[in-house]
PDB file of C-alpha atoms in Angstrom:
ATOM      1  CA  MET W   1     123.594 -69.236 -19.760  1.00 63.00           C
ATOM      2  CA  ALA W   2     127.215 -69.761 -20.743  1.00 75.00           C
ATOM      3  CA  VAL W   3     129.360 -66.673 -21.198  1.00 76.00           C
ATOM      4  CA  LEU W   4     129.393 -66.679 -25.006  1.00 83.00           C
ATOM      5  CA  ASP W   5     125.652 -67.379 -25.338  1.00 84.00           C
ATOM      6  CA  PHE W   6     124.924 -63.810 -24.240  1.00 85.00           C
ATOM      7  CA  ILE W   7     127.405 -62.411 -26.757  1.00 86.00           C
ATOM      8  CA  THR W   8     126.191 -64.493 -29.712  1.00 88.00           C
ATOM      9  CA  LYS W   9     122.570 -63.622 -28.913  1.00 88.00           C
ATOM     10  CA  HIS W  10     123.363 -59.927 -29.083  1.00 88.00           C
ATOM     11  CA  LEU W  11     125.394 -60.366 -32.275  1.00 91.00           C
ATOM     12  CA  ARG W  12     122.269 -61.863 -33.862  1.00 94.00           C
ATOM     13  CA  TYR W  13     120.136 -58.974 -32.627  1.00 95.00           C
ATOM     14  CA  HIS W  14     122.692 -56.468 -33.951  1.00 94.00           C
ATOM     15  CA  LYS W  15     122.547 -58.121 -37.377  1.00 96.00           C
ATOM     16  CA  VAL W  16     118.748 -58.368 -37.530  1.00 97.00           C
ATOM     17  CA  LEU W  17     117.677 -54.973 -36.138  1.00 97.00           C
ATOM     18  CA  PRO W  18     118.820 -53.008 -39.232  1.00 97.00           C
ATOM     19  CA  LEU W  19     116.708 -55.374 -41.337  1.00 97.00           C
ATOM     20  CA  ILE W  20     113.728 -54.680 -39.071  1.00 97.00           C
ATOM     21  CA  LYS W  21     114.408 -50.958 -39.513  1.00 97.00           C
ATOM     22  CA  GLN W  22     114.108 -51.358 -43.295  1.00 96.00           C
ATOM     23  CA  LEU W  23     110.638 -52.825 -42.803  1.00 97.00           C
ATOM     24  CA  GLU W  24     109.660 -50.145 -40.287  1.00 97.00           C
ATOM     25  CA  ASP W  25     110.651 -47.442 -42.782  1.00 96.00           C
ATOM     26  CA  CYS W  26     108.712 -49.141 -45.571  1.00 95.00           C
ATOM     27  CA  TYR W  27     105.506 -49.920 -43.676  1.00 96.00           C
ATOM     28  CA  ASN W  28     105.511 -46.749 -41.538  1.00 96.00           C
ATOM     29  CA  ARG W  29     103.237 -48.407 -38.969  1.00 97.00           C
ATOM     30  CA  PRO W  30     103.535 -51.065 -36.252  1.00 98.00           C
ATOM     31  CA  LEU W  31     104.227 -54.463 -37.772  1.00 98.00           C
ATOM     32  CA  SER W  32     102.395 -57.690 -37.031  1.00 98.00           C
ATOM     33  CA  ILE W  33     105.229 -60.091 -36.222  1.00 98.00           C
ATOM     34  CA  LEU W  34     105.404 -63.826 -35.606  1.00 98.00           C
ATOM     35  CA  ASP W  35     108.399 -64.748 -33.455  1.00 98.00           C
ATOM     36  CA  ALA W  36     108.701 -68.456 -34.217  1.00 98.00           C
ATOM     37  CA  GLY W  37     110.575 -70.266 -31.470  1.00 96.00           C
ATOM     38  CA  GLY W  38     111.612 -67.137 -29.604  1.00 94.00           C
ATOM     39  CA  SER W  39     110.124 -67.569 -26.153  1.00 91.00           C
ATOM     40  CA  ALA W  40     113.503 -68.190 -24.490  1.00 86.00           C
ATOM     41  CA  GLY W  41     115.074 -65.101 -26.060  1.00 86.00           C
ATOM     42  CA  ASP W  42     114.519 -61.405 -25.554  1.00 91.00           C
ATOM     43  CA  PHE W  43     114.012 -60.380 -29.152  1.00 96.00           C
ATOM     44  CA  HIS W  44     110.218 -60.279 -28.868  1.00 97.00           C
ATOM     45  CA  LYS W  45     110.626 -57.806 -25.984  1.00 96.00           C
ATOM     46  CA  ILE W  46     112.806 -55.563 -28.158  1.00 97.00           C
ATOM     47  CA  LEU W  47     110.242 -55.720 -30.964  1.00 98.00           C
ATOM     48  CA  ARG W  48     107.393 -54.893 -28.596  1.00 98.00           C
ATOM     49  CA  SER W  49     109.368 -51.968 -27.172  1.00 97.00           C
ATOM     50  CA  ARG W  50     109.508 -50.621 -30.745  1.00 98.00           C
ATOM     51  CA  GLY W  51     105.691 -50.665 -30.862  1.00 98.00           C
ATOM     52  CA  HIS W  52     105.143 -53.853 -32.873  1.00 98.00           C
ATOM     53  CA  ASN W  53     102.425 -56.451 -32.301  1.00 98.00           C
ATOM     54  CA  VAL W  54     104.362 -59.666 -31.629  1.00 98.00           C
ATOM     55  CA  LEU W  55     103.040 -63.191 -31.249  1.00 98.00           C
ATOM     56  CA  VAL W  56     105.581 -65.643 -29.822  1.00 97.00           C
ATOM     57  CA  CYS W  57     104.881 -69.159 -31.075  1.00 97.00           C
ATOM     58  CA  ASP W  58     106.854 -71.930 -29.366  1.00 96.00           C
ATOM     59  CA  LEU W  59     106.561 -75.143 -27.344  1.00 94.00           C
ATOM     60  CA  ASP W  60     107.576 -73.233 -24.222  1.00 90.00           C
ATOM     61  CA  LEU W  61     104.767 -72.544 -21.760  1.00 87.00           C
ATOM     62  CA  ASP W  62     105.862 -68.876 -21.679  1.00 89.00           C
ATOM     63  CA  ALA W  63     104.945 -68.486 -25.362  1.00 94.00           C
ATOM     64  CA  ASP W  64     101.879 -66.497 -26.390  1.00 96.00           C
ATOM     65  CA  PHE W  65     100.824 -69.410 -28.585  1.00 96.00           C
ATOM     66  CA  ILE W  66     102.012 -72.944 -27.800  1.00 96.00           C
ATOM     67  CA  TRP W  67     102.793 -74.889 -30.962  1.00 96.00           C
ATOM     68  CA  ASN W  68     105.206 -77.528 -32.205  1.00 97.00           C
ATOM     69  CA  LEU W  69     107.158 -75.850 -35.022  1.00 97.00           C
ATOM     70  CA  GLU W  70     107.711 -79.250 -36.658  1.00 96.00           C
ATOM     71  CA  ASN W  71     104.077 -79.027 -37.835  1.00 97.00           C
ATOM     72  CA  PRO W  72     102.424 -76.686 -40.336  1.00 98.00           C
ATOM     73  CA  LEU W  73     101.757 -73.333 -38.683  1.00 98.00           C
ATOM     74  CA  PRO W  74      98.116 -72.759 -37.707  1.00 97.00           C
ATOM     75  CA  PHE W  75      97.901 -69.291 -39.255  1.00 98.00           C
ATOM     76  CA  LYS W  76      96.300 -67.907 -42.407  1.00 98.00           C
ATOM     77  CA  ASP W  77      98.331 -67.133 -45.498  1.00 98.00           C
ATOM     78  CA  LYS W  78     100.142 -63.784 -45.154  1.00 98.00           C
ATOM     79  CA  GLU W  79      98.646 -63.206 -41.693  1.00 98.00           C
ATOM     80  CA  PHE W  80     101.830 -61.449 -40.527  1.00 98.00           C
ATOM     81  CA  ASP W  81     103.926 -58.647 -41.954  1.00 98.00           C
ATOM     82  CA  LEU W  82     107.040 -60.416 -40.684  1.00 98.00           C
ATOM     83  CA  SER W  83     108.174 -63.706 -39.208  1.00 98.00           C
ATOM     84  CA  VAL W  84     111.436 -63.843 -37.286  1.00 98.00           C
ATOM     85  CA  SER W  85     113.124 -67.001 -36.126  1.00 98.00           C
ATOM     86  CA  LEU W  86     116.506 -66.550 -34.491  1.00 97.00           C
ATOM     87  CA  ALA W  87     118.664 -69.630 -33.851  1.00 96.00           C
ATOM     88  CA  VAL W  88     115.718 -72.023 -34.127  1.00 97.00           C
ATOM     89  CA  VAL W  89     115.723 -73.701 -37.551  1.00 97.00           C
ATOM     90  CA  GLU W  90     118.822 -75.786 -36.755  1.00 97.00           C
ATOM     91  CA  HIS W  91     116.876 -77.528 -33.970  1.00 96.00           C
ATOM     92  CA  LEU W  92     114.078 -78.770 -36.225  1.00 97.00           C
ATOM     93  CA  ASN W  93     113.898 -82.145 -37.919  1.00 96.00           C
ATOM     94  CA  ASN W  94     111.808 -80.731 -40.749  1.00 95.00           C
ATOM     95  CA  TYR W  95     113.524 -77.402 -41.414  1.00 96.00           C
ATOM     96  CA  SER W  96     112.288 -77.421 -45.027  1.00 96.00           C
ATOM     97  CA  LEU W  97     108.626 -77.372 -44.005  1.00 97.00           C
ATOM     98  CA  PHE W  98     109.364 -74.690 -41.407  1.00 98.00           C
ATOM     99  CA  LEU W  99     111.032 -72.370 -43.940  1.00 98.00           C
ATOM    100  CA  ASP W 100     108.109 -72.839 -46.345  1.00 98.00           C
ATOM    101  CA  GLU W 101     105.565 -72.194 -43.591  1.00 98.00           C
ATOM    102  CA  LEU W 102     107.252 -68.951 -42.516  1.00 98.00           C
ATOM    103  CA  LYS W 103     106.965 -67.714 -46.104  1.00 98.00           C
ATOM    104  CA  ARG W 104     103.342 -68.813 -46.289  1.00 98.00           C
ATOM    105  CA  VAL W 105     102.172 -67.002 -43.154  1.00 98.00           C
ATOM    106  CA  SER W 106     104.264 -63.820 -43.613  1.00 98.00           C
ATOM    107  CA  CYS W 107     105.069 -61.259 -46.261  1.00 98.00           C
ATOM    108  CA  ASN W 108     108.651 -61.028 -44.957  1.00 98.00           C
ATOM    109  CA  VAL W 109     110.870 -63.510 -43.111  1.00 98.00           C
ATOM    110  CA  ILE W 110     114.164 -63.185 -41.232  1.00 98.00           C
ATOM    111  CA  VAL W 111     115.938 -66.332 -40.013  1.00 98.00           C
ATOM    112  CA  THR W 112     119.331 -66.706 -38.341  1.00 97.00           C
ATOM    113  CA  THR W 113     121.251 -69.944 -37.891  1.00 97.00           C
ATOM    114  CA  PRO W 114     124.823 -71.161 -37.442  1.00 96.00           C
ATOM    115  CA  THR W 115     126.600 -72.019 -40.679  1.00 96.00           C
ATOM    116  CA  VAL W 116     128.143 -75.325 -41.667  1.00 94.00           C
ATOM    117  CA  ARG W 117     131.487 -73.610 -41.024  1.00 92.00           C
ATOM    118  CA  GLY W 118     130.347 -72.755 -37.491  1.00 93.00           C
ATOM    119  CA  LYS W 119     129.533 -76.358 -36.562  1.00 93.00           C
ATOM    120  CA  HIS W 120     133.018 -77.387 -35.400  1.00 92.00           C
ATOM    121  CA  VAL W 121     133.631 -74.080 -33.638  1.00 93.00           C
ATOM    122  CA  LEU W 122     130.363 -74.376 -31.711  1.00 92.00           C
ATOM    123  CA  GLU W 123     131.073 -77.984 -30.789  1.00 92.00           C
ATOM    124  CA  LEU W 124     134.504 -76.984 -29.448  1.00 91.00           C
ATOM    125  CA  LEU W 125     133.033 -74.063 -27.498  1.00 91.00           C
ATOM    126  CA  ALA W 126     130.372 -76.399 -26.093  1.00 90.00           C
ATOM    127  CA  THR W 127     133.031 -78.894 -24.985  1.00 92.00           C
ATOM    128  CA  LEU W 128     134.812 -76.023 -23.215  1.00 91.00           C
ATOM    129  CA  ARG W 129     131.445 -75.012 -21.669  1.00 91.00           C
ATOM    130  CA  LEU W 130     131.684 -71.522 -23.201  1.00 90.00           C
ATOM    131  CA  VAL W 131     128.304 -72.041 -24.886  1.00 91.00           C
ATOM    132  CA  ASN W 132     125.397 -74.148 -23.711  1.00 90.00           C
ATOM    133  CA  LYS W 133     126.384 -77.733 -24.559  1.00 92.00           C
ATOM    134  CA  SER W 134     122.877 -79.212 -24.474  1.00 92.00           C
ATOM    135  CA  HIS W 135     121.701 -76.472 -26.810  1.00 90.00           C
ATOM    136  CA  ILE W 136     124.493 -77.228 -29.319  1.00 93.00           C
ATOM    137  CA  ASP W 137     123.991 -80.997 -28.974  1.00 91.00           C
ATOM    138  CA  ASP W 138     120.346 -80.436 -29.988  1.00 93.00           C
ATOM    139  CA  HIS W 139     121.323 -79.019 -33.405  1.00 94.00           C
ATOM    140  CA  LYS W 140     119.898 -81.329 -36.045  1.00 95.00           C
ATOM    141  CA  TYR W 141     121.203 -79.469 -39.107  1.00 93.00           C
ATOM    142  CA  TYR W 142     123.672 -76.812 -40.134  1.00 96.00           C
ATOM    143  CA  LEU W 143     122.083 -75.265 -43.182  1.00 95.00           C
ATOM    144  CA  SER W 144     124.080 -74.071 -46.171  1.00 94.00           C
ATOM    145  CA  VAL W 145     123.552 -71.226 -48.593  1.00 95.00           C
ATOM    146  CA  ASP W 146     121.979 -73.728 -51.019  1.00 96.00           C
ATOM    147  CA  ASP W 147     119.400 -74.778 -48.411  1.00 96.00           C
ATOM    148  CA  PHE W 148     118.146 -71.187 -48.255  1.00 97.00           C
ATOM    149  CA  ILE W 149     118.584 -70.124 -51.877  1.00 96.00           C
ATOM    150  CA  GLY W 150     116.671 -73.231 -52.969  1.00 95.00           C
ATOM    151  CA  LYS W 151     113.742 -72.011 -50.849  1.00 96.00           C
ATOM    152  CA  GLY W 152     113.792 -68.498 -52.336  1.00 96.00           C
ATOM    153  CA  TYR W 153     115.609 -66.792 -49.470  1.00 97.00           C
ATOM    154  CA  SER W 154     118.515 -64.374 -49.769  1.00 96.00           C
ATOM    155  CA  TYR W 155     121.477 -65.297 -47.588  1.00 96.00           C
ATOM    156  CA  LYS W 156     124.493 -63.698 -45.955  1.00 96.00           C
ATOM    157  CA  THR W 157     126.997 -64.831 -43.357  1.00 95.00           C
ATOM    158  CA  PHE W 158     128.216 -62.761 -40.409  1.00 92.00           C
ATOM    159  CA  PHE W 159     130.451 -63.095 -37.363  1.00 89.00           C
ATOM    160  CA  PHE W 160     133.453 -64.462 -39.298  1.00 89.00           C
ATOM    161  CA  GLY W 161     131.205 -66.691 -41.397  1.00 91.00           C
ATOM    162  CA  LEU W 162     130.061 -68.701 -38.359  1.00 92.00           C
ATOM    163  CA  ASN W 163     126.454 -67.493 -38.491  1.00 95.00           C
ATOM    164  CA  SER W 164     124.034 -66.638 -41.232  1.00 96.00           C
ATOM    165  CA  VAL W 165     120.964 -64.542 -41.803  1.00 97.00           C
ATOM    166  CA  ALA W 166     118.442 -65.508 -44.449  1.00 97.00           C
ATOM    167  CA  CYS W 167     115.596 -63.304 -45.625  1.00 97.00           C
ATOM    168  CA  TYR W 168     112.540 -63.600 -47.759  1.00 97.00           C
ATOM    169  CA  SER W 169     110.305 -60.751 -48.886  1.00 96.00           C
ATOM    170  CA  ASP W 170     107.255 -60.812 -51.136  1.00 94.00           C
ATOM    171  CA  PHE W 171     108.091 -57.232 -52.129  1.00 89.00           C
ATOM    172  CA  ASP W 172     111.925 -57.305 -52.122  1.00 88.00           C
ATOM    173  CA  ILE W 173     111.940 -54.897 -49.188  1.00 88.00           C
ATOM    174  CA  ILE W 174     114.751 -56.459 -47.161  1.00 90.00           C
ATOM    175  CA  ASN W 175     118.265 -55.824 -48.457  1.00 88.00           C
ATOM    176  CA  LEU W 176     121.046 -57.841 -46.858  1.00 84.00           C
TER     177      LEU W 176
END
């Protein structure tokens, strides 16, 4: 892991955990959570340490459920209280299907991704080997506010506008 990968990962966690807290306060019980694409990260461990029931769905053999996220998710409608997907959507060829599927299988969704503005910064940092170059080279898309708003998500940038968090809630529970 390159030096800045650790920092950016924790910046994402710091941005998302208050949103999780809003859901915890609302539901007042352990949440059923789909972590889509999160097997390489530690976020599922943090969620489990908070008492939640987390299913990690990914291509990685370490995932709880092995699945290609380019395909429709094999879960029932609204099976989960929450889906989280941190720094994953930019790696998918069919991000539109993925965003729709997260909304289908969950009552609430939290997604993070680099912004269009962050593209050149990340590419420079990758060239300098300060972030994982192969990981950045694998980015297929840098989604804009319109990409999320058009799908019914709320959207906000963070970390100097280089990253974004997008949320969806059937019940308008999550406030950015």
